[in-house]
Tab-separated table of C-alpha atoms in Angstrom:
chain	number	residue	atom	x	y	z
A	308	UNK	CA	19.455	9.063	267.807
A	309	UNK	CA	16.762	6.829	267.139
A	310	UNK	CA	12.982	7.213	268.776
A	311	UNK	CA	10.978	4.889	266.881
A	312	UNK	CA	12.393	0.807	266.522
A	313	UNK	CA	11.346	1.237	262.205
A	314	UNK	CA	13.334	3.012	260.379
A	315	UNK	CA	10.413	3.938	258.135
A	316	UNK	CA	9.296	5.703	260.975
A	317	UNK	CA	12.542	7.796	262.622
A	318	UNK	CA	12.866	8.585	258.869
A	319	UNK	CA	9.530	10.152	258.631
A	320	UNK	CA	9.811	11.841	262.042
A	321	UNK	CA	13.071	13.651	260.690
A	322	UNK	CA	11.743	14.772	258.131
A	323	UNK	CA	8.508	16.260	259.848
A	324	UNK	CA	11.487	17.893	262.422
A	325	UNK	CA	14.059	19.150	259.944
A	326	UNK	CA	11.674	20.839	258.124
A	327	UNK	CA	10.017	22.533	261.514
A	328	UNK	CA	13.580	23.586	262.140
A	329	UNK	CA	14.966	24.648	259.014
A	330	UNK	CA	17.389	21.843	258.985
A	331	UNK	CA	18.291	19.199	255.720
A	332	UNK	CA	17.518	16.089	257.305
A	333	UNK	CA	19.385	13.724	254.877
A	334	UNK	CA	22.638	15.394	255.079
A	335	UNK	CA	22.392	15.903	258.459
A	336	UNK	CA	21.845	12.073	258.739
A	337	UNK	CA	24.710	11.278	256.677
A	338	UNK	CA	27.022	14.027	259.291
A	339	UNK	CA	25.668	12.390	262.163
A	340	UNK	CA	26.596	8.811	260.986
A	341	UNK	CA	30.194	10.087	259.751
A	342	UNK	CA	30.594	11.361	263.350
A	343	UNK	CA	30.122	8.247	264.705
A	344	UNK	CA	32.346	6.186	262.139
A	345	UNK	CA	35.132	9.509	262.732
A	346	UNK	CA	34.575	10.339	266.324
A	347	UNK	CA	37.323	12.280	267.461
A	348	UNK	CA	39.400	11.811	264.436
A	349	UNK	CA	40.596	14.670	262.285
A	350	UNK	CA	38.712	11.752	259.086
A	351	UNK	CA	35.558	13.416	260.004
A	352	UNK	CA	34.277	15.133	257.300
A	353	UNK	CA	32.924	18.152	260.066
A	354	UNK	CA	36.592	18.593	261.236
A	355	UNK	CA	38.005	18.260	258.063
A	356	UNK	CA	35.415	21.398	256.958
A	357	UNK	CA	36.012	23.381	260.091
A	358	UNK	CA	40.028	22.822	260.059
A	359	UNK	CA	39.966	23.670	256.296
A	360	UNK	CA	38.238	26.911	256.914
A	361	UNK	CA	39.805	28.440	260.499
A	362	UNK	CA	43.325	27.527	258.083
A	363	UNK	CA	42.373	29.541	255.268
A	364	UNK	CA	41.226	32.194	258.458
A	365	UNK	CA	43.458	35.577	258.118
A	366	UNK	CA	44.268	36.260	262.085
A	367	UNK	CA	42.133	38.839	262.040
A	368	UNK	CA	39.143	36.747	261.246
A	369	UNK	CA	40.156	33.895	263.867
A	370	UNK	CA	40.209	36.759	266.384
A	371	UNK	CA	36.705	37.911	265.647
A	372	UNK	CA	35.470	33.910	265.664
A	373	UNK	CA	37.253	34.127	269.548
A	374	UNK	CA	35.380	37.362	269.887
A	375	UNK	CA	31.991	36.115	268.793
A	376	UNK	CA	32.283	32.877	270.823
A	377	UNK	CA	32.952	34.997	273.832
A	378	UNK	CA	29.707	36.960	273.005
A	379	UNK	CA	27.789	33.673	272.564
A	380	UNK	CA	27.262	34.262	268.766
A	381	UNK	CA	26.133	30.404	267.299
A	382	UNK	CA	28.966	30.707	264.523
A	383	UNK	CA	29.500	26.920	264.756
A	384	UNK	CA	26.011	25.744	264.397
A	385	UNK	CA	25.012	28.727	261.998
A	386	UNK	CA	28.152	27.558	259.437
A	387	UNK	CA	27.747	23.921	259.832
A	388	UNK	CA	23.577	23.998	259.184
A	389	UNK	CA	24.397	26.425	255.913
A	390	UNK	CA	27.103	23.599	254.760
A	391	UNK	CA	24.959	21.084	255.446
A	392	UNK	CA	22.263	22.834	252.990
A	393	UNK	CA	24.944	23.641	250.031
A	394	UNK	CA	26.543	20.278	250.137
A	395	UNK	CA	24.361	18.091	248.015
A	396	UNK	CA	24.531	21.486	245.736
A	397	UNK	CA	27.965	21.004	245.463
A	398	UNK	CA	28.385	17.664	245.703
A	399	UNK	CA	25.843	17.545	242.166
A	400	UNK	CA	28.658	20.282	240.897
A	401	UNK	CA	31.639	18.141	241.621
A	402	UNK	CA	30.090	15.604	239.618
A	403	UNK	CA	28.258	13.093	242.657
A	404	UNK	CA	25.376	11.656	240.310
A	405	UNK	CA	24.670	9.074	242.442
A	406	UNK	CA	21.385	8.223	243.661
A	407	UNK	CA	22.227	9.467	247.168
A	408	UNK	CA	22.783	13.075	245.896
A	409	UNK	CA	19.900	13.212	243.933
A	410	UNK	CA	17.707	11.948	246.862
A	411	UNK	CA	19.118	14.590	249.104
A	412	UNK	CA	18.757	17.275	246.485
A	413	UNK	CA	15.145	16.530	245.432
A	414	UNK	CA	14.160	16.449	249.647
A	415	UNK	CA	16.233	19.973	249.726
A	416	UNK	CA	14.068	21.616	246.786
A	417	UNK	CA	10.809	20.306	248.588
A	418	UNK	CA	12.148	22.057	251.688
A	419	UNK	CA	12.374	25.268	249.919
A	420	UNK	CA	9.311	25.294	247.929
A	421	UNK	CA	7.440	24.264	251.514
A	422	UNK	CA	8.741	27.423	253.075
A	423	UNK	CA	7.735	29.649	249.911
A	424	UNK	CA	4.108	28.512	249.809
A	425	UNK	CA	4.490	28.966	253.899
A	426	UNK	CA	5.786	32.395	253.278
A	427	UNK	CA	3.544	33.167	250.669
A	428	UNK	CA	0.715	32.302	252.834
A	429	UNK	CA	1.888	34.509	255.806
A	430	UNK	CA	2.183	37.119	253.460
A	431	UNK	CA	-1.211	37.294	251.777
A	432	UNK	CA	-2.392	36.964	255.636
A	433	UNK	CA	-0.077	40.228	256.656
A	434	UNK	CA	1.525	38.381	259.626
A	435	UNK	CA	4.578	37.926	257.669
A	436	UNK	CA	6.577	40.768	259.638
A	437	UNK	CA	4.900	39.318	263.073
A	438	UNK	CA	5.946	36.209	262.294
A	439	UNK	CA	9.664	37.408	261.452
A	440	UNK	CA	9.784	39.409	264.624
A	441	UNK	CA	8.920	36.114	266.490
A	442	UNK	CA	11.074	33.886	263.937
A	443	UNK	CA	14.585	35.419	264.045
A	444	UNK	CA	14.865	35.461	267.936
A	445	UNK	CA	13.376	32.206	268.011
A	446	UNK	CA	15.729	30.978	265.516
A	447	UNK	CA	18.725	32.766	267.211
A	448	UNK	CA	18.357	30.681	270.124
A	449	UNK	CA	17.342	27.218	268.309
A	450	UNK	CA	21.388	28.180	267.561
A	451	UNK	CA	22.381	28.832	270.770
A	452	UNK	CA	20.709	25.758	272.292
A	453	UNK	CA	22.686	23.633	269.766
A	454	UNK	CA	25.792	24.594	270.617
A	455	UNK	CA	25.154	24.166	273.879
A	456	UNK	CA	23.931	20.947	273.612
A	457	UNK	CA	26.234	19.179	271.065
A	458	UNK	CA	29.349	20.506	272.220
A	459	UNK	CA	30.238	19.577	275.763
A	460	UNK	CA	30.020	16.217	274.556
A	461	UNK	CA	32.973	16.065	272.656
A	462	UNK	CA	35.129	19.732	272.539
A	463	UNK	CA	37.476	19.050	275.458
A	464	UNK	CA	38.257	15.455	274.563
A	465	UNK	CA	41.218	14.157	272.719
A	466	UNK	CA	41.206	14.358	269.105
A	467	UNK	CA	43.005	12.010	267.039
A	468	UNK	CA	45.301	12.335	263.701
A	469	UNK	CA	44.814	8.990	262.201
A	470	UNK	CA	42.786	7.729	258.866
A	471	UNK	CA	41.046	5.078	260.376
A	472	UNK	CA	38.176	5.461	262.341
A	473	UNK	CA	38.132	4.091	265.849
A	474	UNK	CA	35.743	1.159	266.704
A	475	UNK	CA	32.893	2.089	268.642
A	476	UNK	CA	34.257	0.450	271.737
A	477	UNK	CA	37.407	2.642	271.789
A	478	UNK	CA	34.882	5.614	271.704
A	479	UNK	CA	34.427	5.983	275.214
A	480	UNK	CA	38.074	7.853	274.603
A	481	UNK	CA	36.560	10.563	272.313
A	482	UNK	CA	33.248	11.529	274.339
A	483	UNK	CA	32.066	12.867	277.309
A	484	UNK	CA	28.305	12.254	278.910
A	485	UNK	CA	26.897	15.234	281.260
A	486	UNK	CA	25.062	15.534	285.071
A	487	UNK	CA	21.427	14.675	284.221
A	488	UNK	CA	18.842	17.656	284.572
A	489	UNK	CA	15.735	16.916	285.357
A	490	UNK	CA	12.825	16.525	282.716
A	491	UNK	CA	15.453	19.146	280.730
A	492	UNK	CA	17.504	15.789	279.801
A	493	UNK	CA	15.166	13.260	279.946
A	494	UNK	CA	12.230	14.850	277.694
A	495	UNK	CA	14.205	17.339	275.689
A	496	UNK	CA	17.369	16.228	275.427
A	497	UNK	CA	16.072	12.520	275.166
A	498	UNK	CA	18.729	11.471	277.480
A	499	UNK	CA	21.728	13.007	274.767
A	500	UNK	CA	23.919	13.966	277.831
A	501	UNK	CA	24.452	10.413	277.960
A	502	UNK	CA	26.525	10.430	275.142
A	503	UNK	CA	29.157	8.200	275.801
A	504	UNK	CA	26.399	5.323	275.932
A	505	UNK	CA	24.988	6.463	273.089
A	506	UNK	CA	28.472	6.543	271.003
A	507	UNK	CA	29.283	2.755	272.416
A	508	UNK	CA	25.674	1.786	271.771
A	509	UNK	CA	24.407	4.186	268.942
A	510	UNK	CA	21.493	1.980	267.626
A	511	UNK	CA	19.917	1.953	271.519
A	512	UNK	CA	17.368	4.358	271.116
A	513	UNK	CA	16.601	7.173	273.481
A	514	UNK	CA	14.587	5.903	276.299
A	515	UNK	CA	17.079	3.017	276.580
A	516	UNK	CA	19.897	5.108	277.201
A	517	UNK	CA	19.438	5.252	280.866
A	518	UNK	CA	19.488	1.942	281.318
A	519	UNK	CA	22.138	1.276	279.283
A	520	UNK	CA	24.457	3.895	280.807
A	521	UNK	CA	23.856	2.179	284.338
A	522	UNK	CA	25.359	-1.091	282.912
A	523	UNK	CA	28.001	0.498	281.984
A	524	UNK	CA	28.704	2.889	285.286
A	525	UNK	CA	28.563	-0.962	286.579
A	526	UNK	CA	31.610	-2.276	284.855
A	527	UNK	CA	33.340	0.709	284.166
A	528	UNK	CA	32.648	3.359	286.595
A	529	UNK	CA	34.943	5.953	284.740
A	530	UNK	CA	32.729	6.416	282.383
A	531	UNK	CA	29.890	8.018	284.461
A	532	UNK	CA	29.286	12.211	283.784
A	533	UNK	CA	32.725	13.303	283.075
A	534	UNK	CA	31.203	16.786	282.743
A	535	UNK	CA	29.253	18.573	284.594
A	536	UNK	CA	25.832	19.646	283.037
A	537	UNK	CA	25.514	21.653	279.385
A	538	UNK	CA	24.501	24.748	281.211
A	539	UNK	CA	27.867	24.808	283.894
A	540	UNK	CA	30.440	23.444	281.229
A	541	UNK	CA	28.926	26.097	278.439
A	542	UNK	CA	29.824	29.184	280.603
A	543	UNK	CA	33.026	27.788	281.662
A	544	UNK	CA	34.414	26.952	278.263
A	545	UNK	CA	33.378	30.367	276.883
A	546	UNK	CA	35.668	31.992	278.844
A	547	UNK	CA	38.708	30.712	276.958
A	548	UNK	CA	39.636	31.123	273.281
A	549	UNK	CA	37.775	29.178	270.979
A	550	UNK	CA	40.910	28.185	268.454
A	551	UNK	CA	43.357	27.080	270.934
A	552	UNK	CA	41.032	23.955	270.825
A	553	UNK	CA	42.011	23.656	267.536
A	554	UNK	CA	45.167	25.841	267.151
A	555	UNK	CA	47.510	22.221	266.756
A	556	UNK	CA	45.772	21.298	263.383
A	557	UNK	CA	45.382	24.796	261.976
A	558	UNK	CA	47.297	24.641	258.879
A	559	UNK	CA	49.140	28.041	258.297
């Protein structure tokens, strides 16, 4: 979602972010724009990863993902950051030399050798096991937060078997927004509950999305919050199994 009208500078702010948040900035760029090209479509390289992997899932292991989801365990985001920091890797292995690769690649290596000198530092300072007490909990629910957010935007709408990737004013079929909290979605969120505004509209940047989501409440009132907030949906949806979302393209 973009803050800044330059690109230079949402760029450099995603950068400065991914690296707070232990996050690869350039792939996860690349996911987020496939997700808009392949919303809702079984194309997107995210569904294609996660239906590839619950179909090579013994039953036993699709039983404990149902058990951790139940539990609130953030499988989904954990998996989907680690692929997002191995695929450049393998993408280099499979033979990608193209300048797009490389970019993402060099960025990644600066990433790690930031959080060596960083934990280097800590160390020679003898907080490092403070800091990991505070870290991993910290980190746990950066996870946990993530799912929440991300997901009641799009889990419970349809998804689509087809190879072409819907235009982004058929999206409005693929997304759901949320209830507004207040200051939680305005400064936090930046207005991302209104995601079927920012799917029709992705280049409006954040503090244009309330606007933008009144004009189109105007014309098409349908397309107000078709869910209630993150919080409400979250706890509801846990209660059922986490496959049977999926269980119709699970190859077996």
């Amino acid at each position: 979602m973009a803050v800044f009208k330059r690109r230079a500078h949402n760029e450099a702010l995603g950068h400065f972010l991914s690296l707070f948040i232990g996050l690869p900035f350039l792939p996860r760029r690349q996911s987020h724009l496939d997700h808009h090209s392949w919303s809702g479509s079984m194309g997107d390289p995210t569904h294609k990863r996660m239906i590839a992997y619950l179909s090579s899932a013994s039953d036993a292991k699709l039983q404990r993902f149902n058990f951790m989801w139940s539990i609130y365990v953030p499988f989904i985001a954990f998996n989907e950051r680690l692929a997002l920091w191995m695929l450049p890797f393998k993408e280099w292995q499979q033979s990608d030399r193209s300048k797009g690769t490389k970019k993402e690649i060099t960025y990644q290596i600066g990433y790690l050798l930031a959080y060596a000198c960083f934990g280097l530092a800590i160390w020679q300072l003898g907080i490092f096991t403070t800091f990991l007490i505070w870290f991993l909990p910290a980190s746990l629910l950066l996870l946990v937060i993530e799912e929440n957010i991300n997901l009641p935007h799009h889990i419970d709408a349809p998804h689509i078997d087809t190879q072409k990737p819907l235009a982004l004013w058929e999206q409005d079929v693929t997304t759901h927004s949320c209830d507004t909290i207040p200051f939680w979605s305005d400064w936090v969120l930046l207005n991302f509950n209104m995601h079927t505004a920012h799917h029709l509209f992705p280049w409006v940047p954040w503090y244009k999305l309330p606007r933008t989501q009144q004009h189109i409440e105007r014309y098409t009132p349908e397309l107000g919050h078709e869910n209630t907030n993150e919080f409400s949906w979250f706890l509801n949806r846990r209660s059922e199994s986490f496959t049977s979302k999926f269980r119709e393209f699970i190859q077996k």
